[in-house]
Coordinates of N, CA, C and O and ligand atoms in Angstrom, one line a residue:
M504 N 25.1 -3.6 8.1 CA 24.3 -1.7 7.0 C 23.1 -2.9 7.1 O 22.6 -3.9 7.2
K505 N 21.2 -1.6 8.5 CA 20.3 -1.6 7.8 C 19.5 -2.2 7.2 O 19.6 -1.3 6.3
K506 N 18.4 -3.3 6.7 CA 18.2 -3.4 5.4 C 16.6 -2.7 5.8 O 15.4 -3.4 6.3
K507 N 16.4 -1.7 4.3 CA 15.3 -1.3 4.5 C 15.1 -0.9 3.6 O 15.8 -1.3 1.8
A508 N 13.0 -1.2 3.4 CA 12.1 -0.7 2.3 C 11.3 -0.6 2.3 O 11.1 0.1 3.2
L509 N 10.9 -0.3 1.1 CA 9.7 0.5 0.8 C 8.6 0.0 0.1 O 8.8 -0.8 -0.6
Y510 N 6.8 0.5 0.4 CA 6.3 -0.3 0.2 C 5.1 0.9 -0.1 O 4.7 1.3 0.7
P511 N 4.7 1.3 -0.9 CA 3.9 2.6 -2.1 C 2.9 1.6 -2.1 O 2.4 0.6 -2.4
G512 N 1.4 2.4 -2.1 CA 0.4 2.0 -2.6 C -0.8 3.5 -2.1 O -0.5 4.6 -1.6
S513 N -2.0 4.2 -2.5 CA -2.9 4.9 -2.2 C -3.5 5.2 -1.1 O -3.3 6.2 -0.7
F514 N -3.8 2.9 -0.5 CA -4.0 2.9 0.7 C -5.6 4.1 1.0 O -5.2 4.2 1.4
D515 N -6.2 4.0 -0.2 CA -7.3 4.9 0.1 C -9.0 3.6 0.3 O -9.2 3.5 -0.8
P516 N -8.8 3.0 1.5 CA -7.9 2.9 2.7 C -7.4 2.1 2.9 O -7.9 1.1 1.6
I517 N -6.5 1.7 3.7 CA -5.8 0.6 4.5 C -6.9 -0.3 4.4 O -7.9 -0.1 5.3
T518 N -6.4 -2.1 3.8 CA -7.1 -2.7 4.3 C -6.4 -4.5 4.9 O -5.2 -3.6 4.7
Y519 N -7.7 -5.5 5.2 CA -6.3 -6.7 6.2 C -5.1 -6.7 4.7 O -4.9 -6.8 5.0
G520 N -5.5 -6.5 3.7 CA -4.7 -7.6 2.4 C -3.7 -6.5 2.9 O -2.4 -6.7 2.5
H521 N -3.6 -5.0 2.9 CA -2.3 -4.0 2.9 C -1.3 -5.2 4.2 O -0.6 -4.7 4.7
L522 N -1.9 -4.7 5.0 CA -1.8 -5.0 6.9 C -0.9 -6.1 6.9 O 0.0 -6.4 7.4
D523 N -1.3 -6.9 6.2 CA -1.0 -9.0 6.4 C 0.9 -8.6 5.7 O 1.4 -8.8 5.7
I524 N 0.8 -7.5 4.8 CA 1.4 -7.1 3.6 C 2.9 -6.9 4.4 O 4.0 -6.6 4.8
I525 N 2.4 -5.7 4.7 CA 3.2 -4.9 6.2 C 4.1 -6.3 7.5 O 4.8 -5.7 7.1
K526 N 3.1 -6.6 8.2 CA 3.6 -7.5 8.7 C 4.7 -8.2 8.0 O 5.9 -8.5 8.6
R527 N 3.7 -9.1 7.3 CA 5.6 -10.4 7.4 C 6.3 -9.3 6.5 O 7.3 -9.4 5.9
S528 N 6.9 -7.8 5.6 CA 7.9 -7.8 5.1 C 8.5 -6.5 6.5 O 9.5 -6.8 6.1
S529 N 7.5 -6.1 7.2 CA 8.3 -5.2 8.4 C 9.3 -7.0 8.6 O 9.9 -6.3 10.0
E530 N 8.1 -8.0 9.2 CA 9.2 -9.2 9.9 C 10.5 -9.4 9.4 O 11.3 -9.7 9.7
I531 N 10.8 -9.7 8.5 CA 12.1 -9.4 6.9 C 12.7 -7.9 7.0 O 14.2 -8.8 7.0
F532 N 12.6 -7.3 6.8 CA 12.8 -6.0 6.9 C 13.5 -5.0 8.0 O 12.6 -5.3 8.9
D533 N 14.3 -4.4 7.8 CA 14.8 -4.1 9.2 C 14.2 -3.4 9.7 O 13.1 -2.3 10.7
E534 N 14.2 -2.3 8.4 CA 12.8 -0.9 8.7 C 12.3 -1.1 7.5 O 12.7 -0.9 6.4
L535 N 10.3 -0.6 7.6 CA 9.7 -0.4 6.5 C 8.7 1.2 6.0 O 9.1 1.5 7.6
T536 N 9.0 1.6 4.9 CA 8.8 2.7 5.2 C 7.1 2.8 4.3 O 7.4 1.6 3.3
I537 N 5.8 3.0 5.3 CA 4.7 3.1 4.3 C 4.6 4.3 3.6 O 4.7 5.4 3.8
A538 N 4.2 4.3 1.6 CA 4.6 5.8 1.4 C 2.8 5.7 1.3 O 3.3 4.8 -1.0
I539 N 2.0 6.6 1.3 CA 1.1 6.5 0.0 C 1.4 8.0 -0.7 O 2.1 9.0 -0.7
V540 N 1.4 7.5 -2.2 CA 0.8 8.0 -3.6 C 0.1 9.6 -2.6 O -1.5 9.2 -2.8
D541 N 0.3 10.8 -2.7 CA -0.1 11.9 -3.3 C -1.0 11.5 -5.1 O 0.2 13.3 -5.9
N542 N -2.1 11.4 -5.9 CA -2.7 11.8 -7.0 C -3.4 12.4 -6.8 O -4.5 11.7 -6.6
P543 N -3.8 13.1 -6.9 CA -5.5 13.4 -7.1 C -6.4 13.3 -8.0 O -6.9 13.2 -8.8
D544 N -4.7 12.7 -9.6 CA -6.0 12.5 -10.6 C -7.0 11.2 -10.0 O -7.9 11.3 -11.0
K545 N -6.2 10.3 -8.8 CA -6.6 9.1 -8.5 C -8.6 9.0 -8.3 O -8.7 8.1 -7.7
N546 N -8.2 10.3 -8.1 CA -9.6 10.9 -7.3 C -10.0 9.8 -6.5 O -11.4 9.6 -6.2
P547 N -8.9 10.6 -4.6 CA -9.5 9.3 -3.8 C -10.5 10.0 -3.0 O -10.3 10.8 -2.7
L548 N -11.0 9.1 -2.3 CA -12.0 9.0 -1.5 C -11.7 9.8 -0.1 O -12.3 10.9 0.6
F549 N -10.4 9.9 0.4 CA -10.3 9.8 1.8 C -8.4 11.2 1.2 O -8.0 10.4 0.8
S550 N -8.8 12.4 2.0 CA -7.2 12.9 1.4 C -5.6 12.1 2.1 O -5.8 11.4 2.5
I551 N -4.4 12.2 2.0 CA -3.4 12.3 1.8 C -3.1 12.1 3.9 O -2.4 11.4 3.9
E552 N -3.8 13.1 4.6 CA -3.9 13.2 5.7 C -4.1 12.0 6.0 O -3.9 11.5 7.1
E553 N -5.6 12.1 5.8 CA -6.5 11.0 6.3 C -6.2 10.3 6.3 O -6.2 8.7 6.8
R554 N -5.2 9.7 4.4 CA -5.2 8.5 4.0 C -3.7 8.1 6.1 O -3.6 6.7 6.4
K555 N -3.6 8.4 5.5 CA -2.2 8.8 6.5 C -2.5 8.6 8.0 O -1.9 7.6 8.8
K556 N -4.1 9.0 8.9 CA -3.8 8.9 10.0 C -4.9 7.3 10.0 O -3.9 7.0 11.2
L557 N -4.9 7.4 8.5 CA -6.2 6.4 10.1 C -5.4 5.2 9.4 O -4.9 4.3 10.5
I558 N -3.8 4.6 8.4 CA -2.8 4.2 8.4 C -2.7 3.9 9.9 O -1.5 3.0 11.1
K559 N -2.0 5.7 10.4 CA -1.0 5.5 12.0 C -1.9 4.8 12.8 O -1.4 3.8 13.9
K560 N -3.8 5.3 12.9 CA -4.0 4.3 14.1 C -4.2 2.2 13.9 O -4.1 2.5 15.2
V561 N -4.4 1.9 12.7 CA -3.6 0.7 12.7 C -2.7 -0.6 12.1 O -3.3 -1.6 12.2
V562 N -1.4 0.6 12.3 CA 0.4 0.0 12.3 C -0.1 0.6 13.4 O 1.0 1.8 14.0
Q563 N 0.9 -0.2 14.3 CA 1.8 0.4 15.3 C 2.5 -1.4 15.1 O 3.1 -1.8 16.4
V564 N 4.2 -0.1 14.4 CA 4.4 -1.7 14.0 C 6.1 -0.9 14.6 O 6.3 0.1 13.9
D565 N 7.0 -1.0 15.8 CA 8.7 -0.4 15.8 C 9.4 0.1 14.9 O 9.4 1.5 14.6
N566 N 9.7 -1.2 13.6 CA 10.5 -0.5 12.8 C 9.5 -0.3 11.0 O 10.2 -0.4 10.0
V567 N 8.2 0.7 11.2 CA 7.2 1.2 10.4 C 6.7 2.0 10.3 O 6.8 2.9 11.7
T568 N 7.5 3.0 9.5 CA 6.7 4.9 9.5 C 6.4 4.2 8.5 O 6.1 4.2 7.0
I569 N 5.6 6.0 8.5 CA 4.5 6.0 7.3 C 4.6 7.4 7.1 O 4.9 8.6 7.7
D570 N 5.1 7.7 5.6 CA 5.4 8.4 5.1 C 4.4 9.5 3.7 O 3.7 7.9 3.1
T571 N 4.9 9.8 3.4 CA 4.0 10.3 0.8 C 5.1 10.7 0.7 O 6.0 11.8 0.6
F572 N 4.9 10.7 -0.5 CA 5.0 10.9 -1.5 C 4.5 11.3 -2.7 O 3.3 10.8 -3.3
S573 N 4.8 12.7 -3.8 CA 4.1 13.1 -4.5 C 5.2 13.0 -6.5 O 6.4 13.4 -6.0
G574 N 4.8 13.1 -7.1 CA 5.8 12.9 -8.4 C 5.8 11.0 -8.2 O 6.0 10.1 -7.8
L575 N 7.5 10.4 -8.8 CA 8.0 9.8 -10.0 C 8.5 8.7 -7.7 O 9.1 9.3 -6.9
L576 N 7.8 7.4 -7.9 CA 7.8 7.0 -6.5 C 10.2 6.4 -6.9 O 10.7 6.3 -5.8
V577 N 10.7 6.2 -8.4 CA 11.9 6.4 -8.1 C 12.2 7.5 -7.8 O 14.1 7.1 -7.3
Q578 N 11.3 8.7 -7.4 CA 12.8 10.5 -7.2 C 12.2 10.0 -6.0 O 13.1 10.4 -5.0
Y579 N 11.3 10.0 -5.0 CA 11.4 9.7 -3.8 C 11.9 8.2 -3.0 O 12.8 8.3 -2.1
A580 N 11.9 7.6 -3.8 CA 12.8 5.7 -3.4 C 14.6 6.6 -3.2 O 15.9 6.8 -2.7
A581 N 15.1 7.2 -4.3 CA 16.8 7.9 -4.6 C 16.8 9.1 -3.2 O 17.9 9.0 -2.6
D582 N 15.4 10.2 -3.0 CA 15.8 11.0 -1.9 C 15.9 10.2 -0.7 O 16.3 11.2 -0.1
N583 N 15.4 8.6 -0.7 CA 15.6 8.7 0.1 C 16.3 7.3 1.1 O 16.1 6.3 1.7
S584 N 17.3 6.9 -0.9 CA 18.6 6.2 -0.7 C 17.7 4.9 0.5 O 17.9 3.9 0.6
F585 N 16.2 4.5 -0.9 CA 15.2 2.9 -1.2 C 16.0 2.0 -2.0 O 16.6 3.1 -3.1
Q586 N 17.3 0.7 -2.0 CA 16.4 0.9 -3.0 C 16.1 -0.6 -3.2 O 16.3 -1.4 -4.5
T587 N 15.3 -1.3 -2.4 CA 14.3 -1.9 -2.9 C 12.7 -1.7 -2.4 O 12.2 -1.0 -1.3
I588 N 12.1 -1.5 -3.2 CA 10.4 -1.9 -3.5 C 9.6 -2.4 -3.0 O 9.5 -4.0 -3.7
I589 N 8.4 -3.4 -2.2 CA 8.1 -4.4 -1.9 C 6.3 -3.8 -2.4 O 6.2 -2.4 -2.2
R590 N 6.0 -5.1 -3.0 CA 4.3 -5.3 -3.9 C 3.7 -6.2 -3.5 O 4.0 -7.2 -2.8
G591 N 2.6 -5.8 -3.2 CA 1.5 -7.1 -3.3 C 1.1 -7.8 -4.5 O 0.6 -7.5 -5.7
L592 N 0.7 -9.0 -4.1 CA 0.6 -9.8 -6.2 C -0.8 -10.3 -5.3 O -0.5 -12.1 -4.4
R593 N -2.2 -10.0 -5.9 CA -3.1 -10.6 -5.7 C -3.2 -11.8 -6.3 O -4.1 -13.1 -5.8
A594 N -3.6 -12.1 -7.8 CA -3.6 -13.0 -8.7 C -2.8 -12.6 -9.5 O -2.0 -11.8 -10.0
V595 N -3.1 -13.4 -11.1 CA -2.1 -13.3 -12.0 C -3.1 -12.3 -12.9 O -2.3 -11.6 -13.2
S596 N -4.2 -11.2 -12.6 CA -4.8 -10.3 -13.3 C -3.1 -9.3 -12.4 O -3.6 -8.2 -13.1
D597 N -3.2 -9.2 -11.0 CA -2.7 -8.3 -11.0 C -0.8 -7.9 -11.7 O -0.3 -7.2 -11.6
F598 N -0.3 -9.5 -12.1 CA 0.6 -9.3 -12.7 C 1.5 -8.6 -13.1 O 2.4 -8.1 -13.3
D599 N 0.5 -8.8 -14.5 CA 0.5 -7.3 -16.0 C 1.4 -6.1 -15.1 O 2.7 -5.5 -15.4
Y600 N 0.1 -5.9 -14.0 CA 0.9 -4.1 -14.0 C 1.5 -4.0 -13.2 O 2.6 -2.9 -14.2
E601 N 1.6 -5.3 -12.3 CA 2.8 -4.8 -12.3 C 4.8 -5.3 -12.2 O 5.4 -4.7 -11.6
F602 N 4.5 -6.0 -13.1 CA 5.2 -6.6 -14.0 C 5.7 -5.3 -15.1 O 6.8 -4.7 -14.9
Q603 N 5.1 -4.6 -15.7 CA 5.1 -2.8 -16.0 C 6.0 -2.5 -14.9 O 6.6 -1.4 -15.4
M604 N 5.4 -2.3 -13.7 CA 5.7 -1.1 -12.5 C 7.4 -1.4 -12.6 O 7.5 -0.4 -12.3
S605 N 7.8 -2.4 -12.3 CA 9.4 -3.0 -11.2 C 9.9 -3.0 -12.5 O 11.2 -2.6 -12.2
L606 N 9.6 -3.4 -14.5 CA 10.6 -2.8 -14.9 C 10.7 -1.1 -15.5 O 11.7 -1.1 -15.9
T607 N 10.0 -0.5 -15.2 CA 9.6 0.5 -15.9 C 10.5 1.5 -14.2 O 11.3 2.0 -14.1
N608 N 10.9 1.0 -13.3 CA 10.5 1.6 -12.0 C 12.3 1.1 -12.0 O 13.2 1.5 -11.3
R609 N 12.6 0.1 -12.5 CA 14.3 -0.6 -12.0 C 15.2 0.1 -13.5 O 16.8 0.8 -13.7
R610 N 14.7 0.5 -14.8 CA 14.8 1.9 -16.0 C 15.2 3.2 -15.0 O 17.2 3.4 -15.3
L611 N 14.3 3.9 -14.3 CA 14.6 4.3 -14.5 C 15.3 4.5 -13.0 O 15.8 5.7 -12.9
G612 N 15.2 3.3 -12.5 CA 15.0 4.0 -11.2 C 16.7 3.1 -10.5 O 16.6 2.5 -9.9
N613 N 17.8 3.3 -11.3 CA 18.6 2.9 -10.2 C 19.3 1.3 -10.4 O 19.8 1.1 -8.5
N614 N 17.9 0.6 -11.0 CA 17.9 -1.3 -10.8 C 17.4 -1.4 -9.8 O 17.8 -2.4 -8.6
I615 N 16.7 -0.8 -9.3 CA 16.1 -0.8 -8.1 C 15.9 -1.5 -8.1 O 14.4 -2.0 -9.3
D616 N 14.8 -2.7 -7.5 CA 14.4 -3.9 -7.6 C 12.3 -4.0 -6.3 O 12.3 -2.9 -5.4
T617 N 11.7 -4.9 -6.5 CA 10.6 -4.6 -6.1 C 10.4 -6.2 -5.5 O 10.4 -7.7 -7.2
I618 N 10.5 -6.4 -4.6 CA 9.9 -7.6 -4.3 C 8.2 -7.7 -3.2 O 7.6 -7.3 -3.1
F619 N 8.0 -8.7 -4.4 CA 6.7 -9.1 -4.2 C 6.1 -10.6 -3.3 O 6.8 -11.2 -3.5
F620 N 5.3 -9.1 -2.4 CA 4.7 -11.2 -1.9 C 3.3 -11.4 -2.0 O 2.3 -10.4 -2.2
M621 N 2.8 -12.5 -1.9 CA 2.2 -13.4 -2.1 C 0.7 -13.1 -1.5 O 1.5 -13.3 -0.3
T622 N 0.4 -12.2 -1.4 CA -1.7 -12.4 -1.0 C -1.3 -13.1 -0.7 O -1.8 -14.7 0.1
D623 N -2.2 -13.5 1.5 CA -2.3 -14.3 1.6 C -3.9 -14.6 1.4 O -4.5 -13.4 0.7
E624 N -3.9 -16.3 0.8 CA -5.4 -16.1 0.0 C -7.3 -15.5 0.8 O -7.5 -15.5 0.6
K625 N -6.8 -15.4 1.8 CA -8.0 -15.0 2.2 C -8.3 -13.9 2.6 O -9.4 -12.9 2.4
Y626 N -7.3 -12.9 1.4 CA -7.0 -11.6 1.2 C -7.1 -11.2 -0.1 O -6.7 -10.4 -1.2
S627 N -6.3 -12.7 -1.3 CA -6.7 -12.6 -2.8 C -7.8 -11.6 -3.6 O -7.5 -11.1 -4.5
Y628 N -9.2 -11.8 -2.7 CA -9.7 -10.8 -3.6 C -10.4 -9.7 -3.5 O -10.7 -9.3 -4.2
L629 N -9.4 -8.8 -1.7 CA -9.5 -8.0 -1.5 C -8.8 -6.4 -2.1 O -8.0 -6.3 -2.6
S630 N -10.1 -5.5 -2.1 CA -8.6 -4.6 -3.0 C -9.8 -3.2 -1.8 O -11.6 -3.1 -1.5
S631 N -9.5 -1.8 -2.1 CA -9.9 -0.9 -1.1 C -11.0 -0.4 -2.4 O -12.0 -0.3 -1.6
S632 N -11.2 -1.0 -3.5 CA -11.7 -0.6 -4.7 C -13.0 -0.7 -4.4 O -14.3 -0.1 -4.0
I633 N -13.7 -3.0 -3.4 CA -14.2 -3.4 -3.9 C -14.8 -2.8 -2.4 O -16.1 -2.6 -1.7
V634 N -13.6 -2.5 -1.2 CA -13.9 -2.3 0.4 C -15.4 -1.2 0.0 O -16.7 -1.3 1.2
K635 N -14.7 0.2 -1.1 CA -15.6 1.1 -0.8 C -17.0 1.2 -1.8 O -18.4 0.9 -1.2
Q636 N -17.0 0.2 -2.5 CA -18.2 -0.4 -3.3 C -18.6 -1.4 -1.8 O -20.3 -0.7 -2.2
V637 N -19.1 -2.3 -1.6 CA -19.6 -2.9 -0.9 C -19.8 -2.0 0.8 O -21.5 -2.5 0.7
C638 N -19.3 -0.4 0.9 CA -19.0 0.1 2.4 C -20.6 0.8 1.8 O -21.9 1.3 1.8
R639 N -21.0 1.6 0.3 CA -21.9 2.4 -0.3 C -23.1 2.2 -0.6 O -24.2 2.2 0.2
Y640 N -23.1 0.7 -0.8 CA -24.0 -0.2 -0.7 C -24.5 -1.0 0.3 O -25.7 -1.5 0.3
G641 N -24.1 -0.4 1.8 CA -24.6 -0.8 2.8 C -23.8 -2.0 3.1 O -24.6 -2.4 4.0
G642 N -23.4 -3.2 3.3 CA -22.5 -4.3 3.4 C -21.9 -4.5 4.7 O -21.1 -3.0 4.8
D643 N -21.2 -5.4 4.9 CA -20.9 -6.3 6.4 C -19.5 -5.5 5.5 O -18.9 -6.7 4.6
I644 N -18.5 -4.4 5.7 CA -16.7 -4.7 5.4 C -16.0 -4.8 6.7 O -14.6 -4.8 5.9
S645 N -16.6 -5.8 7.5 CA -15.5 -5.8 8.9 C -15.1 -6.9 8.7 O -13.8 -7.0 10.1
S646 N -15.7 -8.1 7.8 CA -13.4 -8.9 7.6 C -12.6 -8.8 6.7 O -11.7 -9.4 6.3
F647 N -13.3 -6.7 5.8 CA -12.1 -6.6 4.8 C -11.2 -5.5 5.7 O -9.8 -5.0 5.1
V648 N -11.5 -5.0 6.1 CA -11.0 -3.5 6.9 C -10.9 -3.2 9.0 O -11.9 -4.1 9.4
P649 N -10.2 -3.1 9.3 CA -10.2 -2.9 10.5 C -11.6 -2.1 11.2 O -11.8 -1.2 10.2
D650 N -12.0 -1.9 12.3 CA -12.9 -1.0 12.6 C -12.5 0.2 12.5 O -13.8 1.5 11.9
E651 N -11.9 1.1 12.9 CA -10.7 2.4 13.7 C -11.8 2.9 11.2 O -11.9 4.0 11.6
V652 N -11.3 2.1 10.4 CA -11.4 2.1 9.0 C -12.5 2.3 9.0 O -13.0 2.9 7.7
S653 N -13.4 1.0 9.3 CA -15.0 0.9 8.6 C -15.3 2.5 9.3 O -16.6 2.6 8.5
S654 N -15.3 2.5 10.4 CA -15.6 3.6 11.1 C -15.7 5.2 9.6 O -17.0 5.8 9.8
A655 N -14.4 4.6 9.1 CA -14.2 6.2 8.8 C -14.6 5.7 7.3 O -15.2 7.3 6.4
L656 N -15.0 4.9 6.5 CA -15.4 4.7 5.2 C -18.1 4.7 5.5 O -17.8 6.2 4.9
K657 N -18.0 4.2 7.0 CA -19.1 4.7 6.9 C -19.5 6.0 7.4 O -21.0 6.5 6.4
G658 N -18.3 6.8 8.0 CA -18.9 8.0 7.9 C -18.5 8.8 7.1 O -19.8 9.7 5.8
R659 N -18.0 7.9 5.6 CA -17.9 9.5 4.6 C -19.1 8.7 3.5 O -18.8 9.7 2.8
L660 N -19.4 7.7 3.3 CA -20.1 6.9 2.3 C -21.5 7.5 2.4 O -22.4 7.1 1.8
K661 N -22.0 7.9 3.6 CA -23.1 7.6 4.1 C -24.5 8.4 4.1 O -23.8 10.1 3.4
Ligands
PNS644 O1 -1.7 0.9 -4.1 P1 -1.4 1.2 -5.4 O2 -2.3 2.7 -6.1 O3 -1.8 -0.3 -6.9 O4 -0.1 1.7 -5.7 C1 0.6 1.9 -7.0 C2 1.6 2.5 -6.9 C3 1.2 4.6 -6.1 C4 2.3 2.4 -6.8 C5 2.0 3.6 -8.1 O5 0.7 4.3 -9.0 C6 2.9 4.7 -8.5 O6 4.7 4.1 -7.4 N1 3.0 5.8 -8.2 C7 3.4 7.1 -8.4 C8 4.8 7.7 -9.7 C9 5.0 6.4 -10.4 O7 6.4 6.4 -9.8 N2 5.0 5.9 -11.8 C10 5.4 5.1 -12.2 C11 5.7 3.8 -11.8 S1 5.8 3.1 -13.6

């Protein structure tokens, strides 16, 4: 049976930190689905379709597919027969929230498991929010996001 996993997130926008997790997890699982959450409450900079297009441009891995979802993650997982969620952990500060989410998802989602990848140390400080902030004030974001994402950010924030 093929081992498949779900990598959910806001990806507003995708960064090198996300790409590192995608590369490493797609080498372990037979199929990886990147699931972009459609959550207007978070007031994303990019629409869900824009985020999807950006991810498509920068992720070209055979066993990785990109999808979107709204509502509960565990519902999406059940509807699509996923039993494993992937998340990245950057620092201790991520732990509380991730631990809470993983236990809640386990309770709600038929014992669905979350597997955590420790982010590569070069990306341990990186987040989509920081990248947006640096870009907004004209800082150099070339080491944080691929060129396609950088252009989209500059276009949106100018
Ligand atoms: O990239 P993010 O913003 O850290 O991702 C958070 C995400 C999308 C994984 C989380 O907000 C989520 O699962 N949202 C869907 C709604 C849901 O299921 N909430 C309960 C999780 S405990």
